[in-house]
mmCIF file of C-alpha atoms in Angstrom:
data_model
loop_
_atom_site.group_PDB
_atom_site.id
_atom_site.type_symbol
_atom_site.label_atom_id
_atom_site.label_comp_id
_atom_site.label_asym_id
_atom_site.label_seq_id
_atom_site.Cartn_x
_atom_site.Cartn_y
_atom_site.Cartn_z
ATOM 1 C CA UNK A 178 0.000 0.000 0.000
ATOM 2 C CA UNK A 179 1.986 2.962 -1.388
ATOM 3 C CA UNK A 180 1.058 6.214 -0.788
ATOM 4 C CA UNK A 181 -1.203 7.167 -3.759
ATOM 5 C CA UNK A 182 -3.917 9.667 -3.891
ATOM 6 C CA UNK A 183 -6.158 7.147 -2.555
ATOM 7 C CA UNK A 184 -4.201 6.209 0.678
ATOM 8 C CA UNK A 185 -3.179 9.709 1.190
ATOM 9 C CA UNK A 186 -5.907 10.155 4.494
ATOM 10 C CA UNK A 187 -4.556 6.995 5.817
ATOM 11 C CA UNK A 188 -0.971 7.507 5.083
ATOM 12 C CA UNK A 189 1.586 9.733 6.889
ATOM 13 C CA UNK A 190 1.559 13.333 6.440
ATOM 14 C CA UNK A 191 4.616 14.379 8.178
ATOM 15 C CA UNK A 192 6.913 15.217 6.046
ATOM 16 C CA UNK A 193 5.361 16.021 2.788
ATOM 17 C CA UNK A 194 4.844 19.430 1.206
ATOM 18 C CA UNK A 195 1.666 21.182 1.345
ATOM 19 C CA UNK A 196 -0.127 24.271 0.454
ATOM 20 C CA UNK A 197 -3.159 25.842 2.336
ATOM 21 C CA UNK A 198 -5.786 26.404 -0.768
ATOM 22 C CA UNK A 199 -8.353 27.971 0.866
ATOM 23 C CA UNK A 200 -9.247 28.046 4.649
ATOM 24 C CA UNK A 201 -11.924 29.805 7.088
ATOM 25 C CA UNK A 202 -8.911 32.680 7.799
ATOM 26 C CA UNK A 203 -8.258 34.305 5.049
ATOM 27 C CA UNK A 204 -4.204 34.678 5.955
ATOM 28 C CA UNK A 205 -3.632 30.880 6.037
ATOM 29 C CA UNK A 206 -4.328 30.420 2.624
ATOM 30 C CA UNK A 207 -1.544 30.412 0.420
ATOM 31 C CA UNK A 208 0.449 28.959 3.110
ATOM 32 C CA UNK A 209 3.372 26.432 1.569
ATOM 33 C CA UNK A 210 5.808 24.126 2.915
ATOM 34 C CA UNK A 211 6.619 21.050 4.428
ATOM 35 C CA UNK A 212 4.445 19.378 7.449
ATOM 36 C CA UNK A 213 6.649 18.888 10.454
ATOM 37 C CA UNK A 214 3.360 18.209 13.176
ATOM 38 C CA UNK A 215 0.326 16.784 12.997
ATOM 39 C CA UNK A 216 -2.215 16.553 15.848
ATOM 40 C CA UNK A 217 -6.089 15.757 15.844
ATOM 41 C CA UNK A 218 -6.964 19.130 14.743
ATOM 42 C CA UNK A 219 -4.267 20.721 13.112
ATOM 43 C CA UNK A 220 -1.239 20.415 11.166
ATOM 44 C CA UNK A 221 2.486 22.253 11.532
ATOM 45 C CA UNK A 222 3.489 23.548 8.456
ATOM 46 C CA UNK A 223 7.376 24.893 8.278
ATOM 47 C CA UNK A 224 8.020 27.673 5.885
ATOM 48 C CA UNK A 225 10.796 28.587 7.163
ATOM 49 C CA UNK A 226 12.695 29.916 3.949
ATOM 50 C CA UNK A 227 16.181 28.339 2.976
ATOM 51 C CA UNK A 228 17.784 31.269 2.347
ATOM 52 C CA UNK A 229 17.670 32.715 6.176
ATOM 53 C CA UNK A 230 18.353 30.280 9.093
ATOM 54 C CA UNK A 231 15.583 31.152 10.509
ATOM 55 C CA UNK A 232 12.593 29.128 11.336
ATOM 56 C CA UNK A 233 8.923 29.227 11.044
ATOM 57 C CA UNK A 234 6.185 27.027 11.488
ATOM 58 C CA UNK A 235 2.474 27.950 11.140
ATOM 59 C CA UNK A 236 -0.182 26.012 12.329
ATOM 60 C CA UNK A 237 -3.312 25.847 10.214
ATOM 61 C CA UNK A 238 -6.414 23.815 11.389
ATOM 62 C CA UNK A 239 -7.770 20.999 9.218
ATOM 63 C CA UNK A 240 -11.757 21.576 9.787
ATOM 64 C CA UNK A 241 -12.745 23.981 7.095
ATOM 65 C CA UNK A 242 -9.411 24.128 5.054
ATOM 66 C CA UNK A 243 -8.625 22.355 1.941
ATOM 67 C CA UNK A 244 -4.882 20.985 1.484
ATOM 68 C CA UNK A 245 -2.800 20.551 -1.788
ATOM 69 C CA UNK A 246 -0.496 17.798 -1.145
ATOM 70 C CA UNK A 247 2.848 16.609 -2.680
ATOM 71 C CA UNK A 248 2.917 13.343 -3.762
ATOM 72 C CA UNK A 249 6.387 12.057 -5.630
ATOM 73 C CA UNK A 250 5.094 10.131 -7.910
ATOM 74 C CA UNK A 251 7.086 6.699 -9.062
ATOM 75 C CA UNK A 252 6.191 4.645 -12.044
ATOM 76 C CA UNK A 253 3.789 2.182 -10.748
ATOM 77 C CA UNK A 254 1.854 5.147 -9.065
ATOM 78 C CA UNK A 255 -1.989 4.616 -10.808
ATOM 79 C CA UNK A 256 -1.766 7.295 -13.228
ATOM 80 C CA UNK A 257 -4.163 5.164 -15.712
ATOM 81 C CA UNK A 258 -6.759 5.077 -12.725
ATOM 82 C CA UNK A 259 -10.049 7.420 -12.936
ATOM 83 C CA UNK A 260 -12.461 6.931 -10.032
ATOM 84 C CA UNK A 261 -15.526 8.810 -11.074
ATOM 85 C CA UNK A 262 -17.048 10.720 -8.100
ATOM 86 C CA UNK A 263 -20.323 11.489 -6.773
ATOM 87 C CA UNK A 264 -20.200 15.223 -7.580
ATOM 88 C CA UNK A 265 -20.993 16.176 -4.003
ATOM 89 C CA UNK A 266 -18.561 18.111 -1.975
ATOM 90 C CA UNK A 267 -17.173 21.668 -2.960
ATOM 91 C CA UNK A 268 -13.423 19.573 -3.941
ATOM 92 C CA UNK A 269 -15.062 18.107 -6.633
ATOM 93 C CA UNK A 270 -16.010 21.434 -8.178
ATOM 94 C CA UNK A 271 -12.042 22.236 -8.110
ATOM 95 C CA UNK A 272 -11.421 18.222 -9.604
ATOM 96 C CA UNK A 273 -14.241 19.392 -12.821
ATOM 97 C CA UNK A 274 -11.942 22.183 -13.051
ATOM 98 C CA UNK A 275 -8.771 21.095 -13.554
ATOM 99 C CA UNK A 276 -10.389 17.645 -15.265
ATOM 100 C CA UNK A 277 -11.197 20.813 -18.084
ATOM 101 C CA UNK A 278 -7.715 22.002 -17.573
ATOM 102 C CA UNK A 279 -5.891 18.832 -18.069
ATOM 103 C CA UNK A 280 -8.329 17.880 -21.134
ATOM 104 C CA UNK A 281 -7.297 20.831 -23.098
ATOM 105 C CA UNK A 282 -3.429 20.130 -21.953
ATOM 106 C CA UNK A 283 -3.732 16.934 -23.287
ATOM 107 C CA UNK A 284 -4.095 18.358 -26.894
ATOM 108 C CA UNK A 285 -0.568 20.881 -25.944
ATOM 109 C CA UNK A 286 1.301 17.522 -25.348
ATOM 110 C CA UNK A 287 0.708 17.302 -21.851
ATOM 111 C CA UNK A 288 -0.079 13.656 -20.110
ATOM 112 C CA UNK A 289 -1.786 15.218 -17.210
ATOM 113 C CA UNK A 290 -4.332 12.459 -16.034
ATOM 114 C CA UNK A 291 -7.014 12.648 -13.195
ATOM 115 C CA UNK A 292 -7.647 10.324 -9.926
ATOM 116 C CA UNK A 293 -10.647 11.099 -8.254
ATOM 117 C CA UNK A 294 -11.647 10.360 -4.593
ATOM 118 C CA UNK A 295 -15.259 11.592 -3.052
ATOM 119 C CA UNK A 296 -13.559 15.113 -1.719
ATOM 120 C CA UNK A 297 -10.227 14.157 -2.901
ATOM 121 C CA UNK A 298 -8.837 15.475 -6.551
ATOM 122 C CA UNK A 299 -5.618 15.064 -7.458
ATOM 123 C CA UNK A 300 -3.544 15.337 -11.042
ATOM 124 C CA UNK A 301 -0.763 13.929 -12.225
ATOM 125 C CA UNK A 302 1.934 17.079 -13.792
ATOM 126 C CA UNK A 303 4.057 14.562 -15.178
ATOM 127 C CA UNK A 304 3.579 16.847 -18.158
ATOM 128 C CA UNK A 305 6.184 19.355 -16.864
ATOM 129 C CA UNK A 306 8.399 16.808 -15.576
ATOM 130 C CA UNK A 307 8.044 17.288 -11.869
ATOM 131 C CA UNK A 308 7.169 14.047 -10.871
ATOM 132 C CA UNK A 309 5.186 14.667 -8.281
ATOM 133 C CA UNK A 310 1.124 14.737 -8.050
ATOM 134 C CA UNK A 311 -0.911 17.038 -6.808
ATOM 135 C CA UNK A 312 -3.656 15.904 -4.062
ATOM 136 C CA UNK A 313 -6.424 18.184 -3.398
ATOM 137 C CA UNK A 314 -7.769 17.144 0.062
ATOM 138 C CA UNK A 315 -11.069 18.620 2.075
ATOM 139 C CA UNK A 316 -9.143 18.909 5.632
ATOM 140 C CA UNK A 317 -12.148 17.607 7.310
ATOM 141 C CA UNK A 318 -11.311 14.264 6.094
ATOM 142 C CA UNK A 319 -8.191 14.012 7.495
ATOM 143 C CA UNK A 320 -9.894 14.928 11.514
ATOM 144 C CA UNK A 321 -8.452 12.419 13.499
ATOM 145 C CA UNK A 322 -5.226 11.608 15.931
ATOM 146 C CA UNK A 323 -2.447 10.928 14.010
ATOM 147 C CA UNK A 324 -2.152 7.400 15.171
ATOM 148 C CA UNK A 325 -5.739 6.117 14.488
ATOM 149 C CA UNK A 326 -5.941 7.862 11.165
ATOM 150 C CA UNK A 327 -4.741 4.701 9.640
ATOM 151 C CA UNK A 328 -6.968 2.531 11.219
ATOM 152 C CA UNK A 329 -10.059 4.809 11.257
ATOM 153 C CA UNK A 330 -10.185 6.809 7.911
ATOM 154 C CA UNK A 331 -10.656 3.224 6.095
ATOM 155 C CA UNK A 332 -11.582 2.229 2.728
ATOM 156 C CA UNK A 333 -14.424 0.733 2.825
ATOM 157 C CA UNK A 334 -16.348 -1.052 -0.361
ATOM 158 C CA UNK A 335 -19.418 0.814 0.246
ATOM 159 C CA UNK A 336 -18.268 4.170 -1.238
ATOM 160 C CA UNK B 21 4.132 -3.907 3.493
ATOM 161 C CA UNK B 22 0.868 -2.442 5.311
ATOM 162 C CA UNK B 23 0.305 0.849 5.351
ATOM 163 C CA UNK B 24 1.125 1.119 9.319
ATOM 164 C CA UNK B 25 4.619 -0.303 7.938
ATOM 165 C CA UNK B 26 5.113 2.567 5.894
ATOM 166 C CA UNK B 27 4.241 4.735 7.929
ATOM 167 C CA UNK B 28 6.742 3.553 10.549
ATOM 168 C CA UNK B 29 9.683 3.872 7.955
ATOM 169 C CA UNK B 30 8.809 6.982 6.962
ATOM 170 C CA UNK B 31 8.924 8.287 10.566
ATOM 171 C CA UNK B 32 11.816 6.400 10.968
ATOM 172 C CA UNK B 33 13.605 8.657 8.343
ATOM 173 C CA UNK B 34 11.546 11.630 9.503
ATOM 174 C CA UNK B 35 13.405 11.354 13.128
ATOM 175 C CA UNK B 36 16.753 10.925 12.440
ATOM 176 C CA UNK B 37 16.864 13.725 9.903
ATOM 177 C CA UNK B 38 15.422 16.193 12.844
ATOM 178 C CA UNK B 39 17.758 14.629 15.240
ATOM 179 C CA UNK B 40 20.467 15.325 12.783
ATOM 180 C CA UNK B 41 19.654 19.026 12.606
ATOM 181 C CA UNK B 42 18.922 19.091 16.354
ATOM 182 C CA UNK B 43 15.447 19.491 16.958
ATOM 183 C CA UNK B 44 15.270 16.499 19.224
ATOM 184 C CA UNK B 45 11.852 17.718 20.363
ATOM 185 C CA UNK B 46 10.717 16.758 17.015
ATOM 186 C CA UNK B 47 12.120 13.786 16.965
ATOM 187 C CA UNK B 48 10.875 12.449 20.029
ATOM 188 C CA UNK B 49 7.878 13.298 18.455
ATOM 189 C CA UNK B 50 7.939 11.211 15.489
ATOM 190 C CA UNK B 51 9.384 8.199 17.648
ATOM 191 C CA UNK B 52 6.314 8.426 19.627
ATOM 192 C CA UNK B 53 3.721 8.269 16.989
ATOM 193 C CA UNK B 54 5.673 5.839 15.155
ATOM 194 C CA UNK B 55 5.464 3.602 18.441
ATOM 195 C CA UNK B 56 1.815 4.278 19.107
ATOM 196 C CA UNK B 57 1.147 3.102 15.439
ATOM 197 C CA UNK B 58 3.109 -0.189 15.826
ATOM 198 C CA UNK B 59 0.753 -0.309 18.777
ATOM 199 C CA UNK B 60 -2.097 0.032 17.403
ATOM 200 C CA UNK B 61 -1.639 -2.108 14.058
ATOM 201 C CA UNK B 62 0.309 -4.705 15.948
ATOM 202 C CA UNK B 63 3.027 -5.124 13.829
ATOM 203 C CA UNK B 64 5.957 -3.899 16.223
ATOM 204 C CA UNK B 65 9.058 -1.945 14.594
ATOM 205 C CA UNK B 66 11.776 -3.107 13.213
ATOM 206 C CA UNK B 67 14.766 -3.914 15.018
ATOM 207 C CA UNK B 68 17.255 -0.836 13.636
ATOM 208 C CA UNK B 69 14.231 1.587 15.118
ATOM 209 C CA UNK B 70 14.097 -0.471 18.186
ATOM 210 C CA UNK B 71 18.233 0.084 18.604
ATOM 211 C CA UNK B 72 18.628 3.565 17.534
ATOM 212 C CA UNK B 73 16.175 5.498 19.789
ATOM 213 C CA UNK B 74 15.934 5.106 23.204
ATOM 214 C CA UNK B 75 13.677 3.492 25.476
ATOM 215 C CA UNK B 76 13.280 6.330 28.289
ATOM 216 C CA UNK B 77 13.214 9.510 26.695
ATOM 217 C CA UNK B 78 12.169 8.658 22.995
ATOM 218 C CA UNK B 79 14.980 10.381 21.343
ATOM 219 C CA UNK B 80 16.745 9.614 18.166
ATOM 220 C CA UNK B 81 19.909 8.375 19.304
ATOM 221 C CA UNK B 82 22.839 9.772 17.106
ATOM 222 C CA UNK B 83 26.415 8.027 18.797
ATOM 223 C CA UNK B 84 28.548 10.788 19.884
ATOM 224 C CA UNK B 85 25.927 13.341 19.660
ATOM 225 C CA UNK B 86 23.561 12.413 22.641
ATOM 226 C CA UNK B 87 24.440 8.636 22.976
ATOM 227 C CA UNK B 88 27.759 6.699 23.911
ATOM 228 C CA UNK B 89 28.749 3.746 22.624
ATOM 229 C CA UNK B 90 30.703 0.995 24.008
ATOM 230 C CA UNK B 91 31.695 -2.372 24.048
ATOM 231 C CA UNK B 92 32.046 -4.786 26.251
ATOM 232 C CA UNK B 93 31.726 -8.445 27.003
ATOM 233 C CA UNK B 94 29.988 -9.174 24.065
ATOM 234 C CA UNK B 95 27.964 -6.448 24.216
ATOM 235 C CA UNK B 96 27.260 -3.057 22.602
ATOM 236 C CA UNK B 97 25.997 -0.645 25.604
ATOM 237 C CA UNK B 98 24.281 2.515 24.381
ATOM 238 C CA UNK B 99 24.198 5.613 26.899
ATOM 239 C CA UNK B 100 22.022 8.242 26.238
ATOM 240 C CA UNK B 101 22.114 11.466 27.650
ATOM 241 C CA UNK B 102 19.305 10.824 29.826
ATOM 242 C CA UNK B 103 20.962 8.144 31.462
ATOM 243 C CA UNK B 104 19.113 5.427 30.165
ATOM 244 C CA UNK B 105 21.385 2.358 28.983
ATOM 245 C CA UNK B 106 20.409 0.111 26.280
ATOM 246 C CA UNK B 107 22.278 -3.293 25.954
ATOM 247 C CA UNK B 108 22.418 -5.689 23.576
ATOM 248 C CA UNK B 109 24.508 -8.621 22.057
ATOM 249 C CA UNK B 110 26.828 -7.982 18.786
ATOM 250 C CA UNK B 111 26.372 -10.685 16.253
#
């Protein structure tokens, strides 16, 4: 069980970069970098720039937000793999959006593709060479301690 | 590999890079979560985790940073700096 879009609420978040795309306060969102903490409610982000030794780490809470995650992408990651959604949550209208995006980039030689989860979008920018995927994520999902999240946030069939 | 496995190396990685730009804090952090998962899932950690934090304080344990090393009578003793010792026999 890799960490793909799909695993990506059950998977470790520590560590990977993130951006804040929108949130309840207004000065989170456009926040970047990579998580160093995760509790029940929130999550650490550093963005402590490279350039200065100094640090800084917000902390941004995960009920109302929605997170962009970094996933690097390796081969056998499921770029093939479309899960429809039920058009239901306010994500999906950001997953219709770049679905449009990515079909027209398709035609300018780009191989973006599109997984789907019910609140989840992500897309693959292999196109500019990046490796990495892109994992849009409603922060309520992810509500839970850190420990149980892997246990609790399951998969079950009847989605 | 489960995904509580993963998770487990990940943190493992996660920990010794803080310890290895000091935040120890941190580290002790990600020791404890990655122990609480292993917990939880039942699949224990593996044994280079088990031997390179330690069992008192939760730290990362870098050797000459804030653990000694020694050896003696067929054993490797670990010190950390929080007094704990950690034994164990060298293959």
């Amino acid at each position: 069980m890799a960490l793909t879009p799909e695993t990506l609420t059950r998977h470790e978040l520590n560590g990977l970069h993130v951006e804040v795309v929108d949130a309840p306060n207004p000065d989170l969102v456009g926040i970047a970098g990579r998580v160093v903490v995760e509790t029940m409610q929130t999550l650490h982000v550093d963005v402590s720039d490279t350039s200065d030794g100094e640090t800084r780490v917000c902390q941004v809470p995960k009920q109302g937000s929605t997170l962009q995650f970094e996933i690097p992408s390796r081969d056998e990651t499921p770029a093939q793999r479309t899960d429809e959604a039920a058009d239901v949550e306010k994500a999906s209208g950001t997953a219709s959006k770049l679905r449009s995006e990515t079909a027209g980039g398709l035609e300018a030689s780009q191989s973006g593709r599109l997984a789907e989860e019910p609140s989840a979008a992500s897309r693959m920018s292999s196109g500019n060479c990046e490796g990495v995927a892109y994992v849009t994520v409603d922060g309520a999902r992810l509500l839970s301690r850190p420990a149980l999240r892997t246990e609790k946030a399951g998969d079950t069939t009847w989605r | 590999m489960s995904i509580a496995e993963e998770r487990i190396e990940r943190l493992h990685g996660l920990a010794r890079k803080a310890a290895a730009e000091g935040e120890y804090e941190r580290s002790r952090e990600y020791v404890r979560l990655a122990r609480r998962i292993a917990e939880r899932n039942r699949c224990g950690l593996p044994r280079s985790f088990q031997r390179s934090t330690c069992d008192t304080c939760d730290v990362y344990l870098r050797p000459g940073r804030n653990a000694r090393v020694r050896v003696h009578r067929g054993r490797v003793i670990v010190r950390c700096d929080c007094g704990e010792t950690k034994r164990y026999p060298f293959d």
